[in-house]
Amino acid sequence: MQNQTRIVIENVLPQLDCGTNPIKRIVNQKVNVTAAVFSDGHDIIECCVKFKHENDKKWQEVRMVPQDNDEWSAAFKVEKQGFYSYFVEGWVDYALNWQHGTERKIQDNQHVKSELLEGAEYVQSVMKLATDSEKDYLEKAATYFTNESDYDQAIQVATSAELHQIFKKYPIRFIENKSSQLKVYVDRKKALFSTWYEFFPRSASQEERKHGTFKDCEKLLPRVATMGFDTLYFPPIHPIGEVNRKGKNNATNAKPGDVGSPWGIGSYHGGHKSTHPELGTIEDFKSLAKKAKELGIEVAMDYALQAAPDHPYVKDFPQWFKWRPDGTVQYAENPPKKYQDIQPIYFESSDWKNLWKELLEVALFWIEECDIKIFRVDNPHTKPFFFWGWLISEIKKKHPDVLFLAEAFTRPKIMNELAKQGFTQSYTYFTWRNSKSELTEYVTELTQSEQKEFYRPNFWPNTPDINPFALQNGNESIHLQKYFLAATLSSSVGIYGPVFEYQISTPLAPGKEEYLDSEKYEYFKWDWDKQNKITNLITRINSIRKEQSSLQQTNNIVFCDTTHEQVMAYYKFDDDKQNQTLMIINLDAYNTSQATVKLPKELLDKSPIKITDLITGNQYIWDKEWNFVELSPELPFHLFKIEA
């Protein structure tokens, strides 16, 4: 292909899969763009990043700055939600070329009369773009360049920084080249920074042996708000199937009075657009969501695309399920787990377009009827990737504030693909990362690899499905460790609330990461007035997270060397480095650990530094590269705010 351009543009970053998928940011974050831009010969080249929001007509431009080895960089800020496009443009800059060449000749004591006449032409070219004050300067420059009697003045102007800046400001572009357009999707701040609390609404009652209601949940909202949680997540609130209902501890046969798993959705009471009658009406749920919002809490719903055998879909839309030759539907399985109370939706149905439409309408129903803006999506990795890409994009067109958390504990590439398809946040492997080396390696992968551009981690120490070995029969210290790590390593964190707070972690059986007497199959009466050390420290940590912007993002992190394998330290900072924190934790839940911690270079250059422990209020001056710490299991961490 014939193309006169002399500019080569390579390796534009950030981008995902050659631009197939957008990178992600939140409002007012920067996109730092780098590229290799070069040309043949020795001409002066320039390049820029052009960007615009999907609703803007004109492109904005920021010039790139040269780095080493023909690498260039620039940054632009995204100020609105939605899609931005961006690309790199490069060109041979004739005016700057002229100035550079003329300056070298002058330094060589050459007479540059002809070059000055050429310069007058470039001055005239930018005159029409210049401001009034710039025009005055340029008119004088043109006069000097064309009058031989002003030669000495002319060469001063020709080599001046002021003329250089005007030429930079109004480039004379020749034989330009452009990279392909790339996209960034911009969400609201909560996409990056959120604090989740989960409980089962049927366990919200203050009375023994009484099923909780949405009205009971309303009474608990002040407690959730006081603890500093901004997102209240409920497992499914829909009618629970009665056919093949599960009994306590996942028993195959339910006994009279067993309430079943809320993930077995649908009965004669209704399906995905209905509420479980014992919880209350849709109006009750709407009232709950409204009162939560008044306290700064958003209610997150579970979006679980599956059906109990007696869900209305099974009768009304049998084509949406895969029927076996004996006239039954294969229930859901994840060997060795069996879910007899759940029938998977058949996404390969010939009626798939109507199926997709209905599932979209389910989400839109709760968004538009109850003002729900957050969904935790159950097992999204068992549904087609491109279904999610379509559904999320369709919802975002009308409701850009809606966020989606992917509950997918599966293979890395599958989890990554869900994030690329539009999931706002994702569950992670944090639940199973416990040692210093495991945590450092995993967080480094999340924050320093390509994942940082699209994968927003949400760290959960536990969930109703996962009673991790690290917490099983664990003491208070291990629970404090896990929450501190989750809340300070990641900007989004969540806990399966009362179970975590009250250290309930007895396993179903040895070697099983499941709870004995799991709340998934029954309801409990919790002592919601109970306060303990875990509750109080969670409250304090959540408050600190809201105060310290360095903890409201995940990617700006540096791990620090320590002299003890059980002592871990890491430094975090916001994008402008106006807020900086240093976290140090003892990972030994049973013994006091002593160590010295090496300050990262960013802090050592500012030494001495004043640090304040935001948990205890104690203050210290650190003026050395290595500094002593001692941490006991009773309070196994420091959370320092740094003041240079």
XYZ file of C-alpha atoms in Angstrom:
644
model
C 0.000 0.000 0.000
C 1.378 3.411 -0.961
C 1.522 5.920 1.878
C 3.672 9.042 1.912
C 3.826 9.391 5.684
C 7.241 9.098 7.288
C 5.960 8.707 10.843
C 5.869 5.318 12.532
C 3.604 4.872 15.584
C 3.981 1.660 17.563
C 2.985 0.101 20.865
C 0.364 2.612 21.958
C -0.483 1.901 25.592
C -2.745 1.396 27.413
C -4.847 -0.819 25.191
C -6.491 -4.208 25.498
C -6.476 -6.923 22.862
C -5.496 -4.548 20.022
C -8.303 -2.201 20.994
C -11.068 -4.809 20.988
C -11.977 -3.991 24.578
C -11.890 -0.642 26.411
C -9.678 0.115 29.374
C -11.419 1.429 32.506
C -11.234 4.571 34.586
C -13.447 6.523 36.970
C -14.444 10.176 36.665
C -11.471 12.562 37.055
C -8.828 9.874 36.723
C -5.981 10.223 34.256
C -5.158 8.039 31.300
C -1.372 7.876 30.959
C -0.568 7.154 27.319
C 2.787 6.010 25.967
C 3.859 5.172 22.429
C 6.920 4.697 20.263
C 6.890 7.471 17.648
C 9.774 8.016 15.206
C 10.699 8.880 11.648
C 13.468 8.330 9.145
C 16.309 10.829 9.029
C 16.959 13.566 11.523
C 13.867 15.768 11.198
C 12.101 17.146 14.241
C 8.893 15.276 14.875
C 6.046 16.016 17.251
C 3.120 13.966 18.455
C 0.035 14.290 20.578
C -2.797 12.323 22.097
C -6.233 13.292 20.841
C -9.267 12.364 22.908
C -12.974 13.082 23.207
C -16.059 11.907 25.047
C -18.628 10.011 23.014
C -21.037 12.979 23.243
C -18.478 15.616 22.268
C -18.074 16.826 18.694
C -14.529 18.153 18.887
C -11.323 16.330 19.760
C -9.166 17.683 22.566
C -5.405 17.413 22.332
C -2.491 17.036 24.718
C 1.072 17.069 23.428
C 3.333 14.144 24.139
C 6.714 14.523 25.829
C 9.779 12.640 24.537
C 11.316 9.984 26.776
C 14.244 7.651 26.068
C 14.630 5.634 22.876
C 11.872 7.296 20.788
C 9.274 6.718 23.492
C 6.725 9.469 24.145
C 4.217 10.013 26.935
C 1.221 12.170 27.790
C -1.804 12.083 30.068
C -5.377 13.272 29.787
C -8.153 13.432 32.360
C -11.571 11.843 31.853
C -14.222 14.093 33.363
C -17.532 12.453 32.418
C -19.038 8.988 32.598
C -19.294 6.953 29.428
C -16.915 6.159 26.593
C -13.921 8.232 25.556
C -11.933 7.602 22.385
C -8.230 8.387 22.083
C -5.408 7.964 19.595
C -1.832 9.103 18.969
C -1.019 11.424 16.087
C 2.508 12.238 14.902
C 3.972 14.508 12.245
C 7.139 16.029 10.860
C 7.110 19.595 12.163
C 8.506 21.888 9.463
C 8.608 25.060 11.546
C 10.478 23.444 14.431
C 12.712 21.702 11.911
C 13.510 25.080 10.415
C 14.273 26.609 13.791
C 16.472 23.711 14.887
C 18.425 23.681 11.620
C 18.833 27.447 11.594
C 20.064 27.474 15.172
C 22.774 24.899 14.372
C 23.942 26.928 11.387
C 24.115 30.088 13.468
C 26.160 28.233 16.074
C 28.500 27.264 13.203
C 28.830 30.966 12.287
C 27.056 30.468 8.965
C 25.146 33.320 7.336
C 21.439 32.419 7.295
C 19.810 35.096 5.122
C 17.987 32.526 2.983
C 16.883 30.575 6.058
C 15.429 33.735 7.606
C 13.302 34.345 4.511
C 12.060 30.797 4.816
C 11.303 31.436 8.485
C 9.170 34.444 7.526
C 6.908 32.059 5.600
C 6.436 29.868 8.666
C 5.706 32.934 10.770
C 3.006 33.990 8.294
C 1.513 30.478 8.413
C 0.846 30.618 12.154
C -0.141 34.302 12.247
C -3.836 33.599 11.622
C -3.998 31.236 14.610
C -2.181 33.436 17.112
C -3.556 35.701 19.834
C -3.294 39.474 19.474
C -0.151 39.709 21.606
C 1.409 36.801 19.724
C 0.567 38.452 16.399
C 2.443 41.575 17.441
C 5.495 39.465 18.191
C 5.197 37.507 14.943
C 4.784 40.630 12.828
C 8.023 42.009 14.280
C 9.704 38.654 13.663
C 8.596 38.653 10.008
C 9.946 42.191 9.603
C 13.314 41.235 11.066
C 13.533 38.101 8.910
C 12.904 39.973 5.655
C 15.098 43.030 6.314
C 18.800 42.377 6.013
C 19.552 45.464 8.079
C 17.902 43.743 11.095
C 20.079 40.642 10.774
C 21.410 40.610 14.351
C 17.922 41.093 15.782
C 16.582 38.467 13.374
C 18.908 35.696 14.535
C 18.052 36.424 18.178
C 14.345 36.042 17.404
C 14.930 32.994 15.206
C 16.569 31.107 18.064
C 14.322 32.437 20.833
C 12.335 30.273 23.239
C 9.294 32.491 22.645
C 9.198 31.706 18.921
C 9.780 28.051 19.750
C 6.747 28.025 22.040
C 4.543 29.671 19.434
C 5.573 27.097 16.833
C 4.901 24.349 19.385
C 1.498 25.825 20.140
C 0.476 26.086 16.472
C 2.231 23.175 14.791
C 2.714 23.082 11.049
C 1.973 19.423 10.468
C 3.232 17.581 7.435
C 2.697 13.972 6.355
C 0.936 13.053 9.562
C 0.204 9.558 10.771
C -2.377 8.333 13.272
C -2.726 5.249 15.399
C -5.960 3.314 15.592
C -8.588 4.724 17.904
C -8.801 3.157 21.349
C -11.495 3.424 24.003
C -11.758 3.962 27.728
C -14.976 3.458 29.683
C -15.479 5.833 32.594
C -17.565 4.921 35.650
C -18.599 6.805 38.745
C -16.237 6.736 41.722
C -17.999 3.855 43.458
C -16.776 1.558 40.705
C -13.313 1.884 42.255
C -13.997 2.575 45.917
C -16.692 0.683 47.823
C -17.187 -1.059 51.150
C -19.663 -3.971 51.137
C -21.607 -5.646 53.926
C -23.620 -8.797 53.296
C -26.358 -10.348 55.383
C -29.428 -12.462 54.741
C -32.583 -10.359 55.143
C -34.477 -13.366 56.478
C -32.071 -13.307 59.457
C -32.830 -9.675 60.277
C -35.569 -10.376 62.819
C -34.936 -9.549 66.467
C -37.281 -12.338 67.565
C -36.482 -16.003 67.964
C -37.749 -18.347 65.250
C -39.237 -15.523 63.224
C -38.475 -14.964 59.538
C -36.946 -11.537 58.938
C -38.540 -8.924 56.705
C -37.506 -5.841 54.757
C -38.939 -3.792 57.622
C -36.580 -5.601 60.001
C -33.697 -4.761 57.644
C -34.573 -1.077 57.845
C -33.899 -1.186 61.589
C -30.370 -2.445 60.901
C -29.435 0.281 58.430
C -28.049 2.683 61.084
C -25.731 -0.077 62.330
C -24.413 -0.751 58.821
C -23.922 2.976 58.221
C -22.188 3.516 61.572
C -19.713 0.758 60.731
C -18.779 2.672 57.581
C -20.239 0.389 54.909
C -21.642 2.097 51.818
C -23.008 -0.989 50.023
C -25.478 -3.443 51.561
C -25.665 -6.650 49.564
C -28.535 -9.116 49.917
C -28.608 -12.663 48.564
C -31.614 -13.201 46.243
C -34.851 -11.736 47.630
C -37.159 -13.582 45.232
C -39.641 -16.390 45.972
C -37.830 -19.632 46.811
C -38.767 -22.775 44.948
C -40.567 -25.524 46.813
C -39.806 -28.392 44.430
C -36.485 -30.035 45.376
C -36.010 -27.423 48.092
C -32.809 -27.950 50.077
C -32.836 -28.687 53.799
C -30.364 -27.652 56.480
C -26.694 -28.206 55.636
C -27.602 -28.739 51.973
C -29.718 -31.803 52.719
C -31.341 -33.188 49.583
C -34.765 -33.471 51.205
C -36.219 -30.515 53.049
C -38.156 -31.040 56.234
C -41.323 -29.128 57.100
C -40.371 -25.572 57.964
C -37.059 -25.597 56.063
C -36.700 -22.310 54.221
C -34.391 -23.486 51.408
C -31.641 -21.685 49.533
C -32.530 -18.221 48.181
C -30.572 -19.088 45.042
C -33.280 -21.629 44.132
C -35.365 -18.859 42.593
C -39.034 -19.059 41.660
C -42.299 -20.647 42.792
C -46.033 -20.143 42.403
C -45.435 -16.842 44.222
C -43.497 -15.540 41.206
C -40.024 -15.351 39.707
C -37.231 -12.854 39.147
C -39.540 -9.820 39.201
C -41.142 -10.769 42.522
C -40.116 -10.697 46.173
C -40.316 -13.592 48.610
C -43.658 -13.099 50.413
C -42.183 -13.627 53.888
C -39.721 -10.793 53.271
C -42.379 -8.338 52.186
C -43.654 -6.600 49.091
C -41.829 -4.766 46.346
C -43.050 -1.556 47.961
C -41.402 -2.655 51.223
C -38.144 -3.311 49.373
C -38.385 0.044 47.618
C -38.807 1.723 51.012
C -35.746 -0.120 52.343
C -33.596 0.962 49.400
C -34.747 4.570 49.777
C -33.985 4.710 53.511
C -30.612 3.111 52.929
C -29.746 5.798 50.399
C -30.633 8.481 52.939
C -27.886 6.999 55.152
C -25.320 6.887 52.340
C -25.841 3.193 51.612
C -26.706 1.629 48.282
C -28.528 -1.695 48.290
C -26.963 -4.259 45.971
C -29.160 -7.016 44.591
C -28.150 -10.514 43.597
C -28.671 -11.108 39.868
C -28.791 -14.903 39.664
C -29.837 -16.298 36.279
C -31.218 -19.694 37.213
C -34.582 -21.171 38.103
C -36.098 -23.529 40.623
C -38.074 -26.383 39.057
C -41.328 -24.561 39.894
C -40.241 -21.156 38.538
C -42.906 -19.719 36.205
C -40.323 -19.690 33.386
C -40.236 -23.508 33.368
C -43.929 -23.732 32.522
C -44.284 -20.603 30.394
C -40.994 -20.822 28.456
C -39.894 -24.471 28.412
C -37.679 -23.706 25.395
C -35.359 -21.790 27.726
C -34.322 -25.035 29.426
C -32.613 -28.133 28.085
C -34.838 -31.165 28.429
C -33.469 -34.692 28.602
C -35.027 -37.668 26.771
C -36.850 -38.737 29.935
C -38.639 -35.374 30.136
C -36.576 -33.959 32.993
C -34.118 -31.096 33.162
C -30.565 -31.739 34.354
C -30.138 -29.816 37.592
C -27.072 -27.660 38.188
C -23.851 -29.346 39.247
C -20.336 -28.325 40.151
C -18.887 -31.699 41.203
C -18.883 -32.716 43.944
C -21.554 -30.101 44.681
C -25.086 -30.764 43.439
C -27.863 -28.212 43.200
C -31.065 -30.211 42.785
C -33.078 -27.073 43.551
C -31.714 -25.214 40.497
C -32.342 -25.661 36.778
C -29.778 -23.901 34.571
C -31.050 -21.586 31.866
C -30.244 -22.928 28.392
C -28.452 -20.109 26.591
C -28.183 -22.138 23.383
C -31.951 -22.131 23.012
C -33.288 -21.381 19.530
C -35.373 -18.724 21.287
C -32.262 -17.025 22.642
C -33.183 -13.516 21.510
C -36.388 -13.527 23.559
C -34.478 -15.091 26.449
C -31.877 -12.316 26.388
C -34.599 -9.691 26.165
C -36.379 -11.097 29.216
C -33.197 -11.254 31.290
C -32.442 -7.649 30.379
C -35.961 -6.662 31.406
C -35.429 -8.349 34.781
C -32.450 -6.100 35.541
C -34.198 -3.004 34.177
C -37.246 -3.776 36.329
C -35.271 -3.453 39.558
C -33.263 -0.484 38.293
C -36.321 1.484 37.258
C -38.815 0.253 39.854
C -36.619 0.346 42.964
C -33.688 2.555 41.899
C -31.182 -0.306 42.278
C -27.789 0.668 40.874
C -25.591 -2.268 41.956
C -25.826 -5.962 41.123
C -23.716 -8.805 42.440
C -23.935 -11.376 39.635
C -24.010 -15.030 40.644
C -21.759 -17.405 38.684
C -21.413 -15.251 35.547
C -18.708 -17.582 34.210
C -21.361 -20.247 33.554
C -23.153 -17.990 31.057
C -21.870 -16.769 27.657
C -19.314 -13.948 27.758
C -20.931 -12.047 24.910
C -24.334 -12.173 26.592
C -22.810 -10.186 29.436
C -21.129 -7.745 27.076
C -24.485 -7.106 25.404
C -26.554 -6.907 28.599
C -24.176 -4.582 30.447
C -23.801 -2.261 27.448
C -27.582 -2.117 26.974
C -28.101 -1.186 30.608
C -25.291 1.362 30.608
C -26.850 3.180 27.641
C -29.841 4.152 29.794
C -28.364 3.879 33.272
C -24.612 4.613 33.315
C -24.501 4.586 37.135
C -25.281 0.869 37.334
C -22.376 -1.294 38.552
C -21.835 -5.052 38.298
C -19.741 -7.280 40.595
C -18.733 -10.608 39.035
C -18.886 -13.516 41.491
C -16.597 -15.814 39.552
C -13.958 -17.885 41.320
C -12.587 -19.711 38.319
C -9.691 -19.771 35.868
C -7.780 -16.477 35.445
C -8.483 -15.919 31.749
C -12.215 -16.438 32.307
C -12.264 -13.966 35.190
C -10.334 -11.485 33.051
C -12.716 -11.887 30.110
C -15.734 -11.131 32.295
C -14.040 -7.905 33.390
C -13.305 -7.035 29.759
C -16.935 -7.653 28.835
C -17.971 -4.881 31.197
C -18.149 -6.145 34.776
C -17.293 -3.196 37.003
C -15.666 -5.159 39.821
C -14.607 -8.763 40.342
C -14.178 -11.232 43.147
C -10.587 -12.436 43.443
C -8.235 -15.098 44.772
C -7.479 -12.922 47.816
C -9.628 -15.266 49.915
C -6.920 -17.937 49.508
C -3.790 -15.750 49.617
C -2.359 -15.777 53.127
C 1.435 -15.650 53.228
C 3.567 -12.599 52.588
C 4.891 -14.007 49.324
C 1.434 -15.055 48.097
C -0.104 -11.682 48.853
C 2.775 -9.696 47.376
C 2.850 -11.740 44.193
C -0.921 -11.596 43.694
C -1.344 -7.876 44.378
C 1.647 -7.109 42.151
C -0.034 -9.047 39.350
C -3.272 -7.106 39.821
C -1.611 -3.697 39.995
C 1.451 -3.889 37.736
C 0.355 -6.099 34.840
C -2.166 -5.354 32.094
C -4.892 -6.255 34.598
C -4.598 -2.821 36.197
C -6.281 -1.331 33.112
C -9.509 -3.340 33.322
C -9.749 -5.606 36.389
C -11.045 -3.911 39.527
C -10.600 -6.306 42.453
C -13.030 -6.528 45.351
C -11.382 -8.371 48.248
C -13.659 -10.585 50.376
C -12.148 -12.556 53.296
C -15.247 -14.802 53.340
C -18.598 -15.369 51.597
C -21.627 -17.576 52.383
C -20.183 -20.059 49.873
C -16.610 -20.000 51.172
C -15.444 -20.695 54.693
C -11.715 -20.449 53.906
C -9.276 -22.715 55.684
C -7.366 -19.701 57.013
C -10.406 -18.575 59.021
C -11.733 -21.975 60.101
C -11.763 -22.044 63.886
C -9.488 -19.009 63.624
C -8.843 -16.609 66.471
C -9.585 -12.912 66.655
C -6.192 -11.905 65.299
C -6.530 -13.782 62.018
C -9.912 -12.132 61.418
C -8.410 -8.708 62.107
C -5.516 -9.475 59.757
C -7.743 -10.563 56.903
C -9.978 -7.512 57.088
C -7.058 -5.104 57.384
C -5.328 -6.659 54.377
C -8.501 -6.669 52.292
C -9.387 -3.075 53.183
C -5.929 -1.594 52.603
C -4.630 -3.642 49.676
C -7.809 -3.163 47.627
C -9.968 -0.076 47.351
C -13.095 -2.271 47.315
C -13.716 -4.716 50.133
C -16.594 -6.834 51.399
C -17.473 -9.233 54.201
C -20.205 -11.733 54.873
C -21.060 -9.631 57.881
C -22.199 -11.193 61.139
C -20.459 -14.500 60.438
C -17.147 -12.661 60.020
C -17.690 -10.229 62.895
C -18.561 -12.967 65.375
C -15.843 -15.393 64.182
C -18.265 -18.121 63.152
C -16.095 -20.425 61.074
C -16.733 -24.057 62.025
C -16.461 -26.135 58.844
C -19.081 -28.573 57.646
C -16.434 -31.312 57.713
C -12.627 -31.542 57.745
C -11.208 -30.481 54.399
C -14.411 -28.642 53.385
C -14.508 -24.880 52.801
C -18.177 -24.753 53.769
C -19.904 -23.624 56.942
C -21.528 -25.996 59.379
C -25.190 -25.010 59.707
C -24.848 -22.664 56.765
C -27.135 -19.661 56.641
C -27.696 -20.481 52.973
C -30.238 -23.098 54.089
C -31.763 -21.616 57.251
C -32.204 -18.320 59.029
C -30.561 -17.215 62.250
C -31.291 -14.760 65.003
C -28.202 -12.577 65.326
C -27.442 -10.344 68.285
C -27.248 -7.212 66.183
C -26.510 -5.081 69.253
C -23.337 -6.990 69.982
C -20.104 -5.020 69.834
C -16.677 -6.613 69.902
C -13.115 -5.747 69.022
C -13.501 -6.940 65.430
C -16.620 -4.810 64.947
C -14.930 -1.755 66.441
C -11.738 -2.084 64.412
C -13.665 -2.682 61.176
C -15.533 0.537 61.935
C -12.271 2.424 62.502
C -10.608 1.038 59.362
C -13.650 1.922 57.253
C -13.594 5.464 58.615
C -9.905 5.819 57.760
C -10.543 4.557 54.223
C -13.054 7.372 53.716
C -10.548 9.954 54.963
C -7.427 8.803 53.094
C -7.572 9.040 49.295
C -4.516 6.787 48.935
C -6.715 3.927 50.188
C -9.474 4.737 47.705
C -7.489 3.275 44.834
C -5.667 -0.017 44.350
C -2.884 0.379 41.793
C -0.512 2.904 43.419
C 1.280 0.536 45.767
C 4.917 -0.257 46.609
C 5.882 -3.236 48.768
C 8.628 -2.595 51.314
C 11.405 -4.907 52.451
C 11.260 -6.182 56.019
C 13.596 -8.337 58.092
C 10.892 -10.769 59.222
C 9.009 -13.179 56.958
C 5.815 -12.676 58.955
C 5.936 -8.874 58.801
C 4.563 -7.319 55.624
C 4.709 -3.617 54.701
C 3.384 -1.600 51.795
C 3.156 2.058 50.833
C 0.189 3.588 48.963
C -0.390 7.012 47.444
C -3.062 8.809 45.460
C -2.441 9.907 41.879
C -1.121 13.338 42.881
C 0.822 12.002 45.902
C -1.050 14.442 48.107
C -2.052 11.603 50.418
C 0.327 8.799 51.418
C -0.068 5.883 53.791
C 2.152 3.091 55.041
C 0.692 -0.204 56.233
C 2.636 -2.721 58.342
C 1.105 -6.000 59.500
C 2.155 -9.007 61.558
C 0.868 -12.107 59.743
C 1.500 -14.364 62.755
C -1.839 -14.670 64.537
C -0.290 -16.191 67.678
C 3.069 -14.528 68.308
C 4.526 -11.043 68.583
C 6.861 -10.196 65.705
C 9.740 -7.713 65.675
C 11.264 -6.413 62.462
C 12.860 -3.457 60.760
C 11.102 -1.992 57.743
C 12.922 -0.403 54.828
C 11.397 2.858 53.647
C 10.704 2.974 49.911
C 12.806 5.391 47.894
C 9.837 7.758 47.518
C 9.808 8.273 51.301
C 13.526 7.987 51.960
C 14.138 11.008 49.723
C 11.916 13.026 52.087
C 13.472 11.732 55.316
C 12.934 12.520 58.120
C 9.218 11.864 57.937
C 6.499 12.225 60.529
C 4.072 9.316 60.697
C 0.823 9.033 62.624
C -0.802 5.690 63.392
C -4.434 6.362 62.498
C -5.583 3.392 64.593
C -3.934 4.377 67.890
C -3.062 8.037 67.337
C 0.619 7.450 68.202
C 3.153 9.565 66.303
C 6.764 8.877 65.340
C 9.646 10.494 63.469
C 11.497 8.141 61.131
C 14.842 9.471 59.923
C 16.562 6.235 58.880
C 16.311 3.892 55.930
C 15.448 0.951 58.229
C 13.016 1.437 61.126
C 11.992 -0.827 63.998
C 8.462 -2.139 64.583
C 6.943 -4.600 67.040
C 3.452 -5.973 66.471
C 1.480 -8.313 68.694
C -1.501 -10.486 67.734
C -3.757 -8.281 69.892
C -3.330 -5.364 67.461
C -1.407 -6.835 64.525
C -1.057 -3.780 62.289
C -0.046 -0.152 61.892
C -1.848 2.175 59.505
C 0.396 5.207 59.203
C -0.433 8.503 57.559
C 2.768 10.045 56.218
C 3.660 13.703 56.603
C 6.987 14.742 55.112
